[in-house]
Coordinates of C-alpha atoms and ligand atoms in Angstrom, one line a residue:
M1 CA 142.8 160.4 73.0
L2 CA 141.7 157.6 70.7
M3 CA 145.1 156.3 69.8
D4 CA 146.0 152.9 68.2
T5 CA 149.2 150.8 68.3
Y6 CA 150.4 152.4 65.1
G7 CA 150.4 155.9 66.6
R8 CA 147.3 157.1 64.7
V9 CA 144.9 159.3 66.6
A10 CA 141.3 159.4 65.8
T11 CA 139.8 162.9 65.7
D12 CA 137.0 162.3 63.2
L13 CA 133.8 160.5 64.3
R14 CA 131.3 159.1 61.8
V15 CA 127.9 158.5 63.4
S16 CA 125.3 156.5 61.6
L17 CA 121.8 157.7 62.5
T18 CA 119.8 155.0 60.8
D19 CA 120.4 151.9 58.6
R20 CA 117.2 152.7 56.6
C21 CA 117.2 154.4 53.2
N22 CA 114.7 155.7 50.6
L23 CA 117.0 154.8 47.7
R24 CA 118.3 151.4 46.7
C25 CA 121.7 152.2 45.0
T26 CA 122.8 149.0 43.3
Y27 CA 126.3 149.1 44.8
C28 CA 124.9 149.4 48.3
M29 CA 121.5 147.6 48.8
P30 CA 119.3 145.0 47.1
E31 CA 116.1 146.1 45.5
E32 CA 114.0 144.8 48.4
G33 CA 116.0 146.6 51.0
L34 CA 117.4 144.9 54.1
Q35 CA 116.3 143.6 57.5
W36 CA 116.2 147.0 59.3
L37 CA 117.3 147.4 62.9
G38 CA 114.3 147.4 65.3
K39 CA 113.4 150.6 67.2
S40 CA 114.7 149.4 70.5
D41 CA 118.0 148.4 68.8
L42 CA 118.6 152.0 67.7
L43 CA 120.2 154.4 70.0
S44 CA 117.8 157.1 71.1
D45 CA 118.6 160.8 70.3
D46 CA 119.7 161.3 73.9
E47 CA 122.0 158.3 73.8
I48 CA 123.6 159.5 70.5
V49 CA 124.2 163.0 72.0
R50 CA 125.7 161.5 75.1
L51 CA 128.2 159.4 73.2
I52 CA 129.1 162.3 71.0
R53 CA 129.6 164.4 74.1
I54 CA 131.9 161.8 75.6
A55 CA 133.8 161.6 72.3
V56 CA 134.2 165.4 72.1
T57 CA 134.9 166.3 75.7
D58 CA 136.9 163.2 76.8
L59 CA 138.3 161.6 73.7
G60 CA 139.6 164.4 71.5
I61 CA 137.1 164.2 68.7
T62 CA 137.0 167.5 66.7
E63 CA 134.9 166.5 63.6
V64 CA 131.5 164.7 63.6
R65 CA 129.9 163.5 60.5
F66 CA 126.3 162.2 60.5
T67 CA 125.6 159.5 58.0
G68 CA 123.6 156.3 57.5
G69 CA 121.6 154.7 55.8
E70 CA 119.9 158.0 55.0
P71 CA 120.4 160.4 57.9
L72 CA 117.7 162.8 56.8
L73 CA 115.2 160.0 57.6
R74 CA 116.0 160.4 61.3
P75 CA 113.2 162.5 62.8
G76 CA 115.5 164.0 65.5
L77 CA 118.3 165.0 63.3
V78 CA 118.0 168.8 63.7
G79 CA 117.8 168.4 67.5
I80 CA 120.8 166.2 67.6
V81 CA 122.8 168.7 65.6
E82 CA 121.7 171.5 67.8
E83 CA 122.7 169.7 71.0
C84 CA 126.1 168.8 69.5
A85 CA 126.7 172.4 68.4
A86 CA 126.4 173.4 72.1
L87 CA 129.2 171.1 73.2
E88 CA 132.5 172.5 74.4
P89 CA 134.7 172.5 72.5
R90 CA 132.2 172.7 69.6
P91 CA 133.0 170.0 67.0
R92 CA 132.8 170.7 63.3
M93 CA 129.8 169.0 61.9
S94 CA 128.9 167.7 58.5
L95 CA 126.3 165.4 57.0
T96 CA 126.5 162.8 54.2
T97 CA 123.2 162.4 52.5
N98 CA 121.5 161.4 49.3
G99 CA 120.0 164.8 49.3
I100 CA 116.3 163.7 49.2
G101 CA 114.5 166.0 51.6
L102 CA 117.4 168.4 51.9
R103 CA 115.4 171.1 50.1
R104 CA 113.1 171.3 53.1
T105 CA 115.7 170.8 55.9
A106 CA 118.9 172.6 54.7
G107 CA 118.0 175.9 56.4
A108 CA 117.0 174.3 59.7
L109 CA 120.2 172.2 59.7
K110 CA 122.3 175.3 59.1
D111 CA 120.5 177.2 61.9
A112 CA 121.1 174.3 64.2
G113 CA 124.8 174.5 63.6
L114 CA 125.6 172.1 60.8
D115 CA 128.7 173.3 58.9
R116 CA 128.7 171.3 55.6
V117 CA 127.1 168.6 53.6
N118 CA 128.3 165.9 51.2
V119 CA 125.5 165.0 48.8
S120 CA 125.8 161.7 46.8
L121 CA 124.9 162.0 43.1
D122 CA 126.4 159.6 40.6
T123 CA 124.8 160.9 37.4
L124 CA 123.3 163.9 35.6
R125 CA 121.0 161.7 33.6
P126 CA 117.6 161.1 35.2
E127 CA 117.1 157.7 33.5
V128 CA 120.6 156.5 34.7
F129 CA 119.8 157.8 38.2
Q130 CA 116.6 155.6 38.2
T131 CA 118.6 152.5 37.1
L132 CA 121.3 153.2 39.7
T133 CA 119.1 154.0 42.6
R134 CA 115.9 152.2 41.6
R135 CA 114.0 155.3 42.4
K136 CA 112.7 158.3 40.3
R137 CA 114.1 161.1 42.6
H138 CA 116.9 162.8 40.5
Q139 CA 115.3 166.2 40.6
D140 CA 114.9 166.0 44.4
V141 CA 118.6 165.5 44.7
L142 CA 119.4 168.5 42.5
D143 CA 116.9 170.6 44.5
G144 CA 118.6 169.5 47.7
L145 CA 122.0 170.5 46.4
D146 CA 120.7 173.9 45.4
A147 CA 119.2 174.4 48.9
A148 CA 122.3 173.3 50.6
R149 CA 124.4 175.9 48.8
A150 CA 121.8 178.6 49.3
A151 CA 121.7 177.8 53.1
G152 CA 125.5 178.2 53.3
L153 CA 126.3 174.5 54.1
T154 CA 129.5 175.1 52.1
P155 CA 131.7 173.9 50.6
V156 CA 129.0 171.5 49.2
K157 CA 130.8 168.3 48.2
V158 CA 129.3 165.8 45.8
N159 CA 130.2 162.1 46.1
S160 CA 130.0 160.0 42.9
V161 CA 130.5 156.3 42.4
L162 CA 131.1 155.2 38.8
M163 CA 129.7 151.8 37.8
P164 CA 130.8 150.0 34.6
G165 CA 128.3 150.2 31.8
L166 CA 126.1 152.6 33.6
N167 CA 127.8 156.0 34.3
D168 CA 131.5 155.3 33.8
D169 CA 131.5 157.6 30.8
E170 CA 130.1 160.6 32.9
A171 CA 133.2 161.7 34.8
P172 CA 134.1 164.8 32.7
E173 CA 130.4 165.8 32.4
L174 CA 130.0 165.5 36.2
L175 CA 133.1 167.6 36.8
A176 CA 132.1 170.3 34.3
W177 CA 128.7 170.5 36.1
A178 CA 130.2 170.6 39.6
V179 CA 132.7 173.4 38.6
E180 CA 129.8 175.4 37.1
H181 CA 127.7 175.0 40.3
D182 CA 130.6 175.5 42.7
Y183 CA 130.3 172.0 44.2
E184 CA 133.4 170.1 45.0
L185 CA 133.3 166.7 43.3
R186 CA 134.8 163.6 44.8
F187 CA 134.8 160.2 43.1
I188 CA 134.7 157.2 45.3
E189 CA 136.0 153.8 44.1
Q190 CA 133.4 151.1 44.5
M191 CA 134.1 149.1 47.6
P192 CA 133.2 145.5 48.6
L193 CA 130.6 146.7 51.1
D194 CA 127.3 145.9 49.3
A195 CA 124.8 143.7 51.0
Q196 CA 124.5 141.5 47.9
H197 CA 128.3 140.8 47.7
G198 CA 128.3 141.8 44.1
W199 CA 131.6 143.7 44.1
K200 CA 134.3 142.4 41.7
R201 CA 137.8 143.9 41.7
D202 CA 138.3 143.3 38.0
G203 CA 134.9 144.9 37.2
M204 CA 135.4 148.1 39.2
I205 CA 136.2 151.6 37.8
T206 CA 139.6 152.5 39.4
A207 CA 141.1 155.9 40.3
G208 CA 143.4 155.4 37.3
D209 CA 140.4 155.0 35.0
I210 CA 138.7 158.1 36.5
L211 CA 141.7 160.3 36.2
A212 CA 142.3 159.2 32.6
S213 CA 138.7 160.0 31.7
L214 CA 138.9 163.4 33.4
R215 CA 142.1 164.3 31.6
T216 CA 140.4 163.9 28.2
R217 CA 138.8 167.3 29.0
F218 CA 140.6 168.9 31.9
N219 CA 144.1 169.7 33.0
L220 CA 144.6 168.2 36.5
S221 CA 147.5 169.1 38.7
P222 CA 148.0 167.4 42.1
E223 CA 147.3 169.4 45.2
G224 CA 150.0 167.5 47.1
E225 CA 150.3 165.4 50.3
D226 CA 150.5 168.4 52.6
A227 CA 147.2 169.8 51.5
R228 CA 145.7 166.3 51.9
G229 CA 146.5 165.7 55.5
S230 CA 144.5 162.8 56.8
A231 CA 141.7 163.3 54.2
P232 CA 140.9 160.1 52.3
A233 CA 140.5 162.0 49.0
E234 CA 143.5 162.8 46.8
R235 CA 142.8 166.1 45.2
W236 CA 143.7 167.8 42.0
L237 CA 143.3 171.4 40.9
V238 CA 141.1 171.6 37.8
D239 CA 142.6 173.7 35.0
G240 CA 144.9 175.5 37.4
G241 CA 142.2 176.0 40.1
P242 CA 140.6 177.2 42.2
A243 CA 138.1 174.4 41.4
R244 CA 139.3 171.0 42.7
V245 CA 138.3 167.4 42.2
G246 CA 139.0 164.5 44.6
V247 CA 139.3 160.8 44.2
I248 CA 138.9 158.4 47.2
A249 CA 140.7 155.4 46.0
S250 CA 140.1 153.1 49.0
V251 CA 140.8 150.0 46.9
T252 CA 143.6 150.8 44.6
R253 CA 145.4 153.5 46.7
P254 CA 144.4 153.0 50.3
F255 CA 145.4 155.7 52.8
C256 CA 145.1 153.7 56.0
R257 CA 148.3 154.9 57.5
A258 CA 146.9 158.4 58.0
C259 CA 143.4 157.3 59.0
D260 CA 141.9 159.5 61.8
R261 CA 138.5 157.9 62.0
T262 CA 136.3 156.1 64.5
R263 CA 132.8 155.0 63.7
L264 CA 129.6 154.5 65.6
T265 CA 126.7 152.5 64.2
A266 CA 123.1 153.4 64.7
D267 CA 122.8 150.6 67.3
G268 CA 125.7 151.8 69.3
Q269 CA 128.7 149.7 68.2
V270 CA 132.1 151.2 67.8
R271 CA 134.0 150.2 64.6
T272 CA 137.6 151.1 64.0
C273 CA 137.3 150.8 60.2
L274 CA 134.7 150.4 57.5
F275 CA 136.2 147.0 56.9
A276 CA 136.6 145.9 60.5
R277 CA 135.1 142.6 61.4
E278 CA 134.9 143.3 65.1
E279 CA 132.7 145.8 67.0
T280 CA 132.6 147.1 70.5
D281 CA 129.2 147.4 72.1
L282 CA 128.6 150.8 73.8
R283 CA 124.8 150.5 73.8
E284 CA 124.8 147.9 76.5
L285 CA 127.1 150.1 78.6
L286 CA 124.8 153.1 78.1
R287 CA 121.7 151.1 79.0
S288 CA 123.3 149.6 82.1
D289 CA 124.0 153.1 83.5
A290 CA 127.8 152.9 83.0
P291 CA 129.5 156.2 83.9
D292 CA 131.1 158.3 81.1
A293 CA 134.6 157.2 82.2
E294 CA 133.8 153.5 81.6
I295 CA 132.3 154.3 78.2
A296 CA 135.3 156.3 77.3
K297 CA 137.6 153.6 78.5
Q298 CA 135.9 150.9 76.3
W299 CA 136.0 153.2 73.3
K300 CA 139.8 153.8 73.8
L301 CA 140.4 150.1 74.1
A302 CA 138.5 149.4 70.9
M303 CA 140.5 151.9 69.0
W304 CA 143.8 150.7 70.5
G305 CA 143.1 147.4 68.6
K306 CA 142.6 149.1 65.2
K307 CA 144.3 147.1 62.4
A308 CA 147.0 148.7 60.3
G309 CA 144.9 148.6 57.1
S310 CA 141.7 147.5 55.6
G311 CA 143.1 144.1 54.5
L312 CA 141.6 144.6 51.0
D313 CA 144.8 143.4 49.4
D314 CA 145.1 140.4 51.6
P315 CA 144.1 137.2 49.8
S316 CA 142.2 136.2 53.0
F317 CA 140.1 139.4 53.0
L318 CA 136.6 138.8 54.1
Q319 CA 133.9 141.4 53.6
P320 CA 132.4 142.6 56.9
D321 CA 129.0 141.2 57.9
R322 CA 127.4 144.6 57.9
P323 CA 126.9 146.4 54.6
M324 CA 127.9 150.0 54.1
S325 CA 124.4 151.3 54.8
A326 CA 124.4 149.6 58.3
I327 CA 127.9 150.7 59.1
G328 CA 127.6 154.3 58.1
G329 CA 129.4 155.3 55.0
Ligands
LIG1 N1 122.6 157.6 52.2 C1 123.7 158.6 52.3 C2 124.3 158.8 50.9 O1 124.1 158.1 50.0 O2 125.1 159.8 50.8 C3 124.7 158.3 53.3 C4 125.2 156.9 53.5 S1 126.0 156.2 52.0 C5 126.4 154.6 52.6 C6 127.5 157.1 52.1 C7 128.4 157.1 50.8 O3 128.8 155.8 50.6 C8 127.6 157.6 49.6 O4 128.4 158.6 49.0 C9 127.6 156.3 48.7 O5 127.7 156.6 47.4 C10 128.8 155.6 49.2 N2 128.7 154.1 49.0 C11 127.7 153.3 49.3 N3 128.1 152.0 49.0 C12 129.3 152.1 48.4 C13 130.2 151.1 47.9 N4 129.9 149.8 47.8 N5 131.4 151.5 47.5 C14 131.7 152.9 47.5 N6 130.9 153.8 48.0 C15 129.7 153.4 48.5
LIG2 FE1 120.9 154.7 50.5 FE2 123.2 156.0 50.5 FE3 123.1 153.3 50.2 FE4 122.3 154.8 48.2 S1 124.4 154.8 49.1 S2 121.2 153.0 49.1 S3 121.4 156.5 49.3 S4 122.5 154.4 52.0

């Protein structure tokens, strides 16, 4: 098991498949992009599958989420999903994507064994989308969402980040649209993980702001802690249900004490937390022919050192060197 000194057990693995992206969301990346990892720095498809196999068969991982950067840019994605679906015990698998290209790949991903997707969409207004992501691809995302639902990658969840002065008035509109299309909407508080270090606590839209805005149009009743489990989102029933809305309040209502995650970057580093400042290199072990048992041991050791919380509330908090897109969001 991947246990830490606070008794938490990690069963949910987030795997970043690439640090590259075809959007430039303002809260994530600068317009010019970033210094991307070189090809030889990236884990190969076989190396990724081997690490996931070790995680699933030796370390108690039951959930695998593929992310990035933009995971649909990884040419071997469908094959990786297929190989992971053949593992015993079979992990549940999901994908966090910006949705561009999902129209073409949703069916193949479902056939390969993917269970679900989370698609990121912050606005229903094409011109605001262009300002937020610096690309004219709004319709591609909507098409990707449709395709995901049609392919049965359900429940389809939609992730939205609200940015002051851009889309912070859109929460009720987004929820009405999500309910109508049978997507489960989750708002994510903006976190200090942008490459440009532009995040400001007093400028961000908080969970409190989001809920107040939603309540101008909807009746929200809490789903309760039991239903939440270790999920980062607090969820509310919309107008009595069954539709639900979630808020991931990593900044104002952190949920670190129930965290069940471990993370793997596209270059093979284990991270215990999005906000961790240390990493453990598994790529070097893989490439020096270390046996599975040694890799599993180093992964366990890394997780044993997981900190109690993100440290966001600590005055000495320092943003990690890697931005969200290079960690895997
Ligand atoms: N490119 C894919 C996507 O956008 O869904 C996967 C990677 S992205 C880093 C994963 C999630 O992180 C997205 O939902 C995105 O909106 C969110 N995200 C990125 N930067 C963020 C930030 N600074 N604060 C909060 N959420 C952020
Ligand atoms: Fe790309 Fe996702 Fe970052 Fe947007 S949030 S720039 S889609 S990695």
